[in-house]
C-alpha positions as MATLAB code, in Angstrom:
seq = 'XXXXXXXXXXXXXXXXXXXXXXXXXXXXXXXXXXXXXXXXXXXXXXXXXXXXXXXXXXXXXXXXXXXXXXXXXXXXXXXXXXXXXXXXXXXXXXXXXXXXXXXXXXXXXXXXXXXXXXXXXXXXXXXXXXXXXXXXXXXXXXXXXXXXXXXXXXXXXXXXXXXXXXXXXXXXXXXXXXXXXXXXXXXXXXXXXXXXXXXXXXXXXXXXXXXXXXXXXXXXXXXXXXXXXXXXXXXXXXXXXXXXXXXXXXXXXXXXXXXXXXXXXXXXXXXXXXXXXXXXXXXXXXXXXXXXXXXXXXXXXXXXXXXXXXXXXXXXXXXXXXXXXXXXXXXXXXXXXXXXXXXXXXXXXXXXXXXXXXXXXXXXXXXXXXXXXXXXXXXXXXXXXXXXXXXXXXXXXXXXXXXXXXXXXXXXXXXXXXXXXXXXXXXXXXXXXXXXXXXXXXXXXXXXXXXXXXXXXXXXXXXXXXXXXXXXXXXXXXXXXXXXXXXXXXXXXXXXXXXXXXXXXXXXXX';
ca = [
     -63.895    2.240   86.323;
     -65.004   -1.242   87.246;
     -64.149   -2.249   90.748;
     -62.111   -5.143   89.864;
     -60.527   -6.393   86.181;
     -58.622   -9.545   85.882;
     -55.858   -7.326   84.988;
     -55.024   -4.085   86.056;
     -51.807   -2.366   83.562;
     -49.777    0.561   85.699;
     -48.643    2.963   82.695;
     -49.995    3.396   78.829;
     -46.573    3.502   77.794;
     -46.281    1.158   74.371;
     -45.402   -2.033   76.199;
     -48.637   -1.800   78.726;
     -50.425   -0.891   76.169;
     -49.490   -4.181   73.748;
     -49.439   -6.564   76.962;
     -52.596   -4.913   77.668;
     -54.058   -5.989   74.007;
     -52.849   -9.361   74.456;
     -54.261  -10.333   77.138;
     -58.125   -8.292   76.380;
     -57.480  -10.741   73.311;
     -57.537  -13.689   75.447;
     -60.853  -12.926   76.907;
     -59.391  -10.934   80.466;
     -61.014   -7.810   81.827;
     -58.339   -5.241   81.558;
     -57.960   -1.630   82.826;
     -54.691    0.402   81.995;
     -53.939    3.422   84.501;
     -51.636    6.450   83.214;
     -50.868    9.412   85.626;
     -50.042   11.801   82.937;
     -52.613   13.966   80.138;
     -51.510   11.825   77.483;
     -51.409    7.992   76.882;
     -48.036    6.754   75.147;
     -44.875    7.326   77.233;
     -41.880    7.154   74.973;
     -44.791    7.216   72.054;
     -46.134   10.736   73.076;
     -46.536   13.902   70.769;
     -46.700   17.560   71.881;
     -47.451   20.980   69.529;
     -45.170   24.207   69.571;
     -46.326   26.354   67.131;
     -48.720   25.055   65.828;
     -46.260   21.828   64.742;
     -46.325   17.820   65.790;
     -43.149   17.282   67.586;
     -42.464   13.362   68.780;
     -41.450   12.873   71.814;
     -39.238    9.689   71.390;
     -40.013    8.044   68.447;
     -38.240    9.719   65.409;
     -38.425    6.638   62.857;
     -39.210    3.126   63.321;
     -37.313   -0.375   61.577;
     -38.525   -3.916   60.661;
     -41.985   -2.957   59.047;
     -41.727   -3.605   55.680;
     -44.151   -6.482   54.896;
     -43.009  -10.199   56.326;
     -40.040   -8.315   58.750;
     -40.930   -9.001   62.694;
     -42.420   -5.793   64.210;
     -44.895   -5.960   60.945;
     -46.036   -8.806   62.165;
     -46.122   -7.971   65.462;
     -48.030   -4.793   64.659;
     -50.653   -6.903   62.356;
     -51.266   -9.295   65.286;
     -52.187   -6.629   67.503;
     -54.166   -5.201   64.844;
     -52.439   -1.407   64.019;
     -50.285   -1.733   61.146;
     -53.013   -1.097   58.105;
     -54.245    2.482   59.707;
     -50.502    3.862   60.562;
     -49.471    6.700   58.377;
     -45.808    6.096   57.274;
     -42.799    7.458   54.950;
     -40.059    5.536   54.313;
     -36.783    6.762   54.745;
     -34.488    7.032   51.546;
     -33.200    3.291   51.300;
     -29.443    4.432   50.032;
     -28.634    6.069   53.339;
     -31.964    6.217   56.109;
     -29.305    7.474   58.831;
     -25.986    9.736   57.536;
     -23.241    9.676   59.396;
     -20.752   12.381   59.338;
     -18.041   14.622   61.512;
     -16.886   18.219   62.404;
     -16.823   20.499   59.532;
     -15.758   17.170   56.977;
     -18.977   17.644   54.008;
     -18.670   13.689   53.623;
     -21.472   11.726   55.030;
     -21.711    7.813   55.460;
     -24.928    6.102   54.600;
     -26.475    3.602   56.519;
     -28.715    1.914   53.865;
     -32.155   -0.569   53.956;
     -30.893   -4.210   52.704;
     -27.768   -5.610   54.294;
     -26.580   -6.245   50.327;
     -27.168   -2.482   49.759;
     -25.682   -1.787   53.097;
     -22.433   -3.009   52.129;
     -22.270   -1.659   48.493;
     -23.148    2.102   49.730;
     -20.553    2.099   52.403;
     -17.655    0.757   49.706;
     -18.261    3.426   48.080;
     -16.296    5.215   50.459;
     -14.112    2.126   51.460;
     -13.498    0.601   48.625;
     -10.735   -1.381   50.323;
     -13.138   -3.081   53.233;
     -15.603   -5.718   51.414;
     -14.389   -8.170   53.918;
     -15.102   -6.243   57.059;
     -18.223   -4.846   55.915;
     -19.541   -8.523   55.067;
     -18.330   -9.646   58.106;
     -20.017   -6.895   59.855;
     -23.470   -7.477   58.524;
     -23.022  -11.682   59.032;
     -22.909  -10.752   62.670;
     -25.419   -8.425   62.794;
     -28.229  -11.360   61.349;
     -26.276  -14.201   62.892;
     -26.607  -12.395   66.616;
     -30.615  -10.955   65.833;
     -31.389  -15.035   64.286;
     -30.219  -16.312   67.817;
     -32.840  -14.480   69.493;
     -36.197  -16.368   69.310;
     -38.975  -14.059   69.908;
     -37.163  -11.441   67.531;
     -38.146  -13.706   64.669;
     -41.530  -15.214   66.176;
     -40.337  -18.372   67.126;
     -40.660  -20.121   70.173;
     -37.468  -21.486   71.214;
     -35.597  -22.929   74.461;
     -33.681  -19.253   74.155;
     -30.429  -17.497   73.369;
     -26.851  -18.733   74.105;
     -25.737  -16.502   77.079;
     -22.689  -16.136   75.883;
     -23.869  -13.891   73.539;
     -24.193  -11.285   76.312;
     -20.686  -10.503   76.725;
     -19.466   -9.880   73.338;
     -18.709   -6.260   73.648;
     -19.749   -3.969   70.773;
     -16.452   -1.482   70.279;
     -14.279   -4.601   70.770;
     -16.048   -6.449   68.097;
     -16.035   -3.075   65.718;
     -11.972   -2.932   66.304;
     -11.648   -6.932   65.801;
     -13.431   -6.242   61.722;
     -10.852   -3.625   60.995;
      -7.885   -1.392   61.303;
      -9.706    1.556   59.723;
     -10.602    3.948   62.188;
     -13.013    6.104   60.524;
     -14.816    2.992   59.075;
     -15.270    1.747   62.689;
     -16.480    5.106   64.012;
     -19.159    5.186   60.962;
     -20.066    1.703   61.759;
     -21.105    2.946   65.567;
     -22.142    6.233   64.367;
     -25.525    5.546   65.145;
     -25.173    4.621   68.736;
     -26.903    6.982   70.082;
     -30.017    4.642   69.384;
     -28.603    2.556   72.819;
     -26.321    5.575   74.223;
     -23.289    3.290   73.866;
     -20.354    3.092   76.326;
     -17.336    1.541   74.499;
     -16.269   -0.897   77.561;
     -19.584   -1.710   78.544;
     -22.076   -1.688   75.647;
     -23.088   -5.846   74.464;
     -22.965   -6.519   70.536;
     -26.300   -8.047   71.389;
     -27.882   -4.388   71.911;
     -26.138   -2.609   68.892;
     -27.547   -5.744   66.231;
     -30.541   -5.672   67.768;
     -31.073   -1.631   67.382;
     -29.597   -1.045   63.730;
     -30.951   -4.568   62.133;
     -34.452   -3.638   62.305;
     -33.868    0.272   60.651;
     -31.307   -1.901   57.808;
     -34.336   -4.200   57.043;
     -36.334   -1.061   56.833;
     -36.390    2.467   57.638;
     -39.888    4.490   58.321;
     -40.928    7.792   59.990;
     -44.509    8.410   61.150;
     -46.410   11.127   59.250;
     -47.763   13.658   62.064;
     -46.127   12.072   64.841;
     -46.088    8.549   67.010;
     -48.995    9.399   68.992;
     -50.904    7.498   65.448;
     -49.668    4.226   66.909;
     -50.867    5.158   70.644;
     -54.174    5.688   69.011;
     -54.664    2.798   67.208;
     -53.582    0.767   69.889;
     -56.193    2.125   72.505;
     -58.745    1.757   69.539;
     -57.756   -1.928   69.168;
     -57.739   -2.122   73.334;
     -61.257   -1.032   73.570;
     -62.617   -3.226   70.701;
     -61.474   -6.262   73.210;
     -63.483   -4.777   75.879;
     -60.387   -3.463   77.501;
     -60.381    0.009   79.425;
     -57.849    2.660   79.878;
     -57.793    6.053   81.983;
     -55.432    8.835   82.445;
     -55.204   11.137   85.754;
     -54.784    7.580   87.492;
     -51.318    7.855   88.634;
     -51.028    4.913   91.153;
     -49.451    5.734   94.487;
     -49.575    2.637   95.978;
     -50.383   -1.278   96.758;
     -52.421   -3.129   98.794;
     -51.901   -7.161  100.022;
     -53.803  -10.198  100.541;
     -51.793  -12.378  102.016;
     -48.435  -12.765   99.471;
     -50.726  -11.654   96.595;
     -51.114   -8.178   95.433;
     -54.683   -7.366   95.381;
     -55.663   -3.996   94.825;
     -53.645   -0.445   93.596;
     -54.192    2.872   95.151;
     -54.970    5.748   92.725;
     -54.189    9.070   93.547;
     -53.770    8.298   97.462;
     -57.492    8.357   97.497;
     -59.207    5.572   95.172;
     -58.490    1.628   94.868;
     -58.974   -1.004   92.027;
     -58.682   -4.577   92.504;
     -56.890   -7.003   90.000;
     -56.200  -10.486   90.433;
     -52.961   -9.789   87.886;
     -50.584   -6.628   88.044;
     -48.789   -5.372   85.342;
     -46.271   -2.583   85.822;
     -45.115   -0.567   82.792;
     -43.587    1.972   84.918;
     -39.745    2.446   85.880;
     -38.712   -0.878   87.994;
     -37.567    1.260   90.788;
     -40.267    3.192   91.411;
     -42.178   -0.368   91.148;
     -40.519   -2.175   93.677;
     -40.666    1.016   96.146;
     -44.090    1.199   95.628;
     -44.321   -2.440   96.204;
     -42.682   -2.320   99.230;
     -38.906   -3.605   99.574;
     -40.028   -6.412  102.327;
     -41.554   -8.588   99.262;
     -38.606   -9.071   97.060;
     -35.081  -10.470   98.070;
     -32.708   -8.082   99.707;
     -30.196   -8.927   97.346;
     -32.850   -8.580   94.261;
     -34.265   -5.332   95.720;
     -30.637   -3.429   96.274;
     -29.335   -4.682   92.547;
     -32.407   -2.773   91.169;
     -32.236   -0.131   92.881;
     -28.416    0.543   91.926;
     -29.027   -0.098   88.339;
     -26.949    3.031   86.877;
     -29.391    4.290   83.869;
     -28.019    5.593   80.681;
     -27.417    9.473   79.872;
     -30.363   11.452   79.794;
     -30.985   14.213   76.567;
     -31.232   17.580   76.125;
     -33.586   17.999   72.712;
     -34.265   21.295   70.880;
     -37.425   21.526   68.449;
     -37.237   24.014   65.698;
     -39.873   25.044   63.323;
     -39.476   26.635   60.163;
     -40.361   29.418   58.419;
     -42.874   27.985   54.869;
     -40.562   26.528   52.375;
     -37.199   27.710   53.723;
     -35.348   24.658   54.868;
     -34.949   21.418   52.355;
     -36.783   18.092   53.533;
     -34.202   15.594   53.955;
     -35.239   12.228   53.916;
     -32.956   10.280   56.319;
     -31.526   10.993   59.841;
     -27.984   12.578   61.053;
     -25.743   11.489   63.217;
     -23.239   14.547   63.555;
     -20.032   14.374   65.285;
     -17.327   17.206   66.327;
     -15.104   14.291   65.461;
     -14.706   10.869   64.538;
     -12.532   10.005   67.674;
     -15.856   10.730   69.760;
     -18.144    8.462   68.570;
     -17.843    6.067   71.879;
     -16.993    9.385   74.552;
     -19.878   12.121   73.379;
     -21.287   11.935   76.653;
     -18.459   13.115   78.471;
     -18.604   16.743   78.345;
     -17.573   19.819   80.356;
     -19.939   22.896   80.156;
     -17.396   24.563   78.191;
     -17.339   21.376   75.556;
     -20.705   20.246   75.093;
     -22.531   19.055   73.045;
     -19.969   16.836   71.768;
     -22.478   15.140   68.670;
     -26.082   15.053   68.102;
     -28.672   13.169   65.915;
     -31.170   15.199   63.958;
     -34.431   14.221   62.588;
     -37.096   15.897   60.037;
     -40.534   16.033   60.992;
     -42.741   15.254   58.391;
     -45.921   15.976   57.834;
     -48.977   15.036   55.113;
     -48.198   17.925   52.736;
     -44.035   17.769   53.306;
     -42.259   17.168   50.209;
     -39.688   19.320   49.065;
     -39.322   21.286   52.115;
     -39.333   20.563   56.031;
     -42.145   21.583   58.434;
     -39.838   21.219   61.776;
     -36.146   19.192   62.780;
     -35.721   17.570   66.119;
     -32.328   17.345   67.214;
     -31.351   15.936   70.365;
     -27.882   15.388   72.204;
     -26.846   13.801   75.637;
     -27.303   15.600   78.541;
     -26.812   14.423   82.083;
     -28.884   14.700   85.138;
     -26.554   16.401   87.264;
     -26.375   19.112   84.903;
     -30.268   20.097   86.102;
     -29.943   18.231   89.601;
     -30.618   22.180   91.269;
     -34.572   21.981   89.864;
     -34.759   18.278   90.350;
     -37.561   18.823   93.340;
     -39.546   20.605   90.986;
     -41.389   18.485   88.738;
     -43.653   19.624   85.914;
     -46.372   18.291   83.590;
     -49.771   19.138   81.412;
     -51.516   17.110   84.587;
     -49.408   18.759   87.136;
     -48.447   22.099   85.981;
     -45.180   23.827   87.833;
     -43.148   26.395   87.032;
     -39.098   25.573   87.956;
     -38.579   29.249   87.382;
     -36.546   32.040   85.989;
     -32.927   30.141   86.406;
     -34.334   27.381   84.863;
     -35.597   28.990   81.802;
     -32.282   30.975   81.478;
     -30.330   27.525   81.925;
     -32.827   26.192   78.614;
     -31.999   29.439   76.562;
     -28.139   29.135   77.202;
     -28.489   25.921   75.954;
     -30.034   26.668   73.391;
     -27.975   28.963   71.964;
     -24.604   26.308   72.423;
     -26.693   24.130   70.850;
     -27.862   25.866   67.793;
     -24.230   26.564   67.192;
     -23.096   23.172   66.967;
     -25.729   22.757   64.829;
     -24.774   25.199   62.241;
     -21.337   23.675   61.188;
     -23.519   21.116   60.359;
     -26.171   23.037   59.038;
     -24.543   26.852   57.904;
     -26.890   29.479   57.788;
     -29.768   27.247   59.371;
     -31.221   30.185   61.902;
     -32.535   32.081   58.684;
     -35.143   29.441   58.265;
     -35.525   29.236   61.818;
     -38.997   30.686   63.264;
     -38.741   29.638   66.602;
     -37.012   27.072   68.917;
     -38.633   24.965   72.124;
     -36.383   22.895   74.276;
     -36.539   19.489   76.683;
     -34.200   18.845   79.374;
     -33.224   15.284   81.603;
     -36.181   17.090   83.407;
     -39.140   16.762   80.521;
     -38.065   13.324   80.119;
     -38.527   12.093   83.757;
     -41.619   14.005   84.648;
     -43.409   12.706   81.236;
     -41.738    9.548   80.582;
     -41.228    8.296   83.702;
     -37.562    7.235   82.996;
     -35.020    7.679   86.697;
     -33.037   10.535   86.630;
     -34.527   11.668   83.064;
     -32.978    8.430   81.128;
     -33.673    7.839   77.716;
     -33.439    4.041   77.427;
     -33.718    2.337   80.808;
     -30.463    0.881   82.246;
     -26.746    0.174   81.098;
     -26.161   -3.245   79.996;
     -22.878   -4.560   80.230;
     -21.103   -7.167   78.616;
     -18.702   -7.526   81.577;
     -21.475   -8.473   83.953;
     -24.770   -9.122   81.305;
     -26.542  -10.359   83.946;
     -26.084   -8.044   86.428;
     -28.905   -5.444   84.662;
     -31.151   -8.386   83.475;
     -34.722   -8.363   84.844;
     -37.407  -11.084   84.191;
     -40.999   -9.566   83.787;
     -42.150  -12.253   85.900;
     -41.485  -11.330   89.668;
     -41.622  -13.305   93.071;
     -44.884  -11.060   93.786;
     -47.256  -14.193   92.824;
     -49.325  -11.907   90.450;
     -46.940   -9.054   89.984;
     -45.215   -8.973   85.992;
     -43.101   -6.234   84.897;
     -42.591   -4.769   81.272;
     -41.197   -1.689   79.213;
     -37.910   -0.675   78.282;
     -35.801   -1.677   81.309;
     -37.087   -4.865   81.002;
     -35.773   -6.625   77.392;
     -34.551   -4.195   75.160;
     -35.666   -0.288   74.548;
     -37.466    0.780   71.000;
     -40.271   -0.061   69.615;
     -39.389   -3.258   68.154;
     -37.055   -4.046   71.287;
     -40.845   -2.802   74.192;
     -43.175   -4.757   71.919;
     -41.007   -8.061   72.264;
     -41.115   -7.263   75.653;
     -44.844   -7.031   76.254;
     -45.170  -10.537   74.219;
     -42.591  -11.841   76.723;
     -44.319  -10.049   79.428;
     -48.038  -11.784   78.646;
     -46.336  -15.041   77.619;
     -45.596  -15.555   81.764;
     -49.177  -15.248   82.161;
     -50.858  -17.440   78.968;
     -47.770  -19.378   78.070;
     -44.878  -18.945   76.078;
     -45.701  -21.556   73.226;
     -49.101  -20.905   72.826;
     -48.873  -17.090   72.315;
     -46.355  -17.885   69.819;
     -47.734  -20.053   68.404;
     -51.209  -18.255   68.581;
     -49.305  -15.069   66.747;
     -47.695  -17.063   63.688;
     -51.111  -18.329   62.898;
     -53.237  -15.121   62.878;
     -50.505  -13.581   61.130;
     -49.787  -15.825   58.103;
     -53.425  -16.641   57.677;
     -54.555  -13.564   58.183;
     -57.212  -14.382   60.917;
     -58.086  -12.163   64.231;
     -59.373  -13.698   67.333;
];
């Protein structure tokens, strides 16, 4: 490491990373500092038995050629070397309940949408067209979802509230419980969750649906290989512990409690808690500093990996989103230890030589943080290795076993292809991803206060800009918006834009 870069990125997760490539673009010195063995956050992939598991990224939307995070991706120079499957384009997600052997598609192509889901309510043309006007009309209102540079989005928007809008299309229950089924993409809350987050999740996956051969951890890859062809620099084992001041300006991070880099720009990819407290609360507002800090995150996971015995379980080529019942669609997150898991989603790993039969299934379900709070001193990673001991591990194998059966009145005689079984907890996801109290996607948003969890990347720290998923919206599509909005603070808003929409539709590369 240099002694001083023009910028200096806290966290590899995918939106330092992308800001990080923007601005190396633009000629700055750049260094990107990650406390953990492996660059990526939400983007990371880990081996049990000798199989890829991802770590958050189970399929990706929107990157068919032309759709936005294509073009995002072929600015930043990634999306010819990713490896990619796409998901069966009648039904990429399935939603279905209890021990019912119907399942709802969710297909690619809001016309196809529609006609699949008639199938099974014939009676509901209206409300399905309806549905998917909204869906484009709300995503079209946002500017930098569709590359364009634009005075912004009508704030009203904000506090349309998803399960009131679902219940204002249509009488039929079951039709509005398919039409959320997929909601644990945003872990929505029925009174709080904005319409604004739900379109924005499930248009991308409609436009089109994809899964990453071997993993995620391809995209981390290509986007360090693009980072270091613009000169810019990235390290792990750097795990920032601090700040230093020159007057009101930030001007140099402490690594490790032991080692310091100067920057004359600070980006922070990391949680926006831990930020400001490693900031120091006497630079922000008061007011700014305590609304952060009591930002309620959503629900944590608990995730089980399986892998199979060879050519025992059938490759399916879309996700589920599985149910005890339709009436839980909004409430799967409130659970008693006698009731959980309430739902889960469940995801196929696939591989370069999967085709008739699956390699591995992720399936993951909500979990909250108080349900591990007892090991939550202990923290645990391939950098900091700890053991949270023998209650711990019997706490993963009961849950486990609940689990598994939940899993098998979806899936009946499932544990005869099964060769073994790894878990995560709310625990794996904080120590790795960085996420408070183990959450999977940043903070609740909430149409009856939208502004209330709203955070600019630009901060009153002179040379201090935020970015990630707390910031603008979680997902891939949702962090690499971010990063653009992130890095247009810094080069300006019109010009990146601007800048983007060129290279992309002529092809060119700065």
């Amino acid at each position: 490491m240099k002694e001083h870069y023009d910028v200096v990125v806290v966290g590899s997760g995918l939106g330092g990373l992308v800001s990080a490539i923007i601005l190396a673009k633009e000629g700055r010195s750049v260094c990107v500092l990650e406390k953990n063995n492996q660059f990526g956050g939400n983007l990371q992939t880990f081996v049990r038995d000798k199989t890829i598991f991802d770590t958050g990224i189970h399929y990706i939307g929107g990157l068919e050629k032309g759709q936005n995070l294509h073009q995002y991706f072929q600015y930043i120079g990634i999306m010819d070397e990713l490896h990619l499957k796409r998901l069966d384009q009648d039904g990429y997600d399935m939603i279905s309940f209890g021990d019912d052997t119907t399942e709802y598609p969710h297909a690619q192509g809001y016309e196809n949408f529609v006609m699949q889901l008639l199938k099974f309510f014939p009676d509901e043309q209206d409300a399905l067209e309806k549905y998917c006007a909204e869906m484009r009309r709300i995503c079209d209102s946002f500017p930098l979802y569709n590359l364009n540079y634009g005075a912004g989005y009508d704030l009203s928007l904000l506090s349309i509230n998803t399960h009131d809008f679902l219940n204002s299309l249509t009488t039929n229950e079951k039709l509005r419980a398919v039409l959320a089924g997929s909601n644990f993409l945003y872990a929505g809350i029925a009174d709080k969750t904005p319409l604004y987050v739900h379109a924005l999740s499930v248009n991308s996956y409609i436009q089109s649906a994809w899964r990453c051969v071997n993993g995620g951890s391809q995209i981390t890859k290509q986007l360090i290989r693009q980072l270091k062809k613009y000169g810019g620099e990235v390290y792990k084992y750097k795990e920032v512990t601090g700040f230093g001041f020159e007057g009101d300006k930030l001007a140099t991070a402490t690594i490790n409690d032991s080692e310091t880099v100067r920057g004359d720009i600070f980006i922070s990819n990391i949680e926006p808690k831990t930020t400001l407290k490693l900031i120091g609360a006497d630079k922000f507002r008061k007011s700014f500093y305590k609304r952060v800090q009591g930002l309620e995150g959503v629900p944590s996971a608990f995730s089980i990996y399986i892998v199979f015995k060879p050519e025992s379980f059938p490759y399916l080529n879309y996700n589920y989103y599985h149910f005890r019942d339709s009436a839980e669609v909004w409430t799967a997150n409130e659970y008693t230890e006698e009731s959980w898991p309430h739902a889960f989603m469940a995801s196929m790993n696939v591989g370069k030589n999967t085709k008739q039969y699956a390699e591995s299934l992720t399936a993951i379900t909500y979990m909250n943080f108080s349900d591990v709070e007892q090991w939550a001193e202990s923290h645990n990673t391939t950098a900091k290795e700890n053991d949270r001991g023998e209650s711990y591990n019997h706490f993963k194998e009961r849950k486990i076993e609940k689990f598994l059966q939940a899993i098998e009145v979806k899936f009946p005689g499932i544990r005869d292809s099964i060769r073994s079984v790894h878990a995560s907890t709310p625990l794996s996801y904080r120590d790795y991803i960085g996420g408070d109290r183990g959450n999977l996607y940043g903070y609740i948003k909430d149409s009856n206060n939208p502004m209330n969890t709203f955070i600019t990347p630009k901060t009153k720290v002179e040379n201090l800009f935020l970015t990630g998923q707390s910031i603008n919206m979680h997902g891939v599509l949702g962090v690499t918006i971010g990063a653009v909005l992130t890095c247009s603070e810094i080069v300006g808003k019109e010009y990146l834009i601007n800048k983007i929409n060129h290279e992309v539709r002529n092809g060119t590369k700065s």
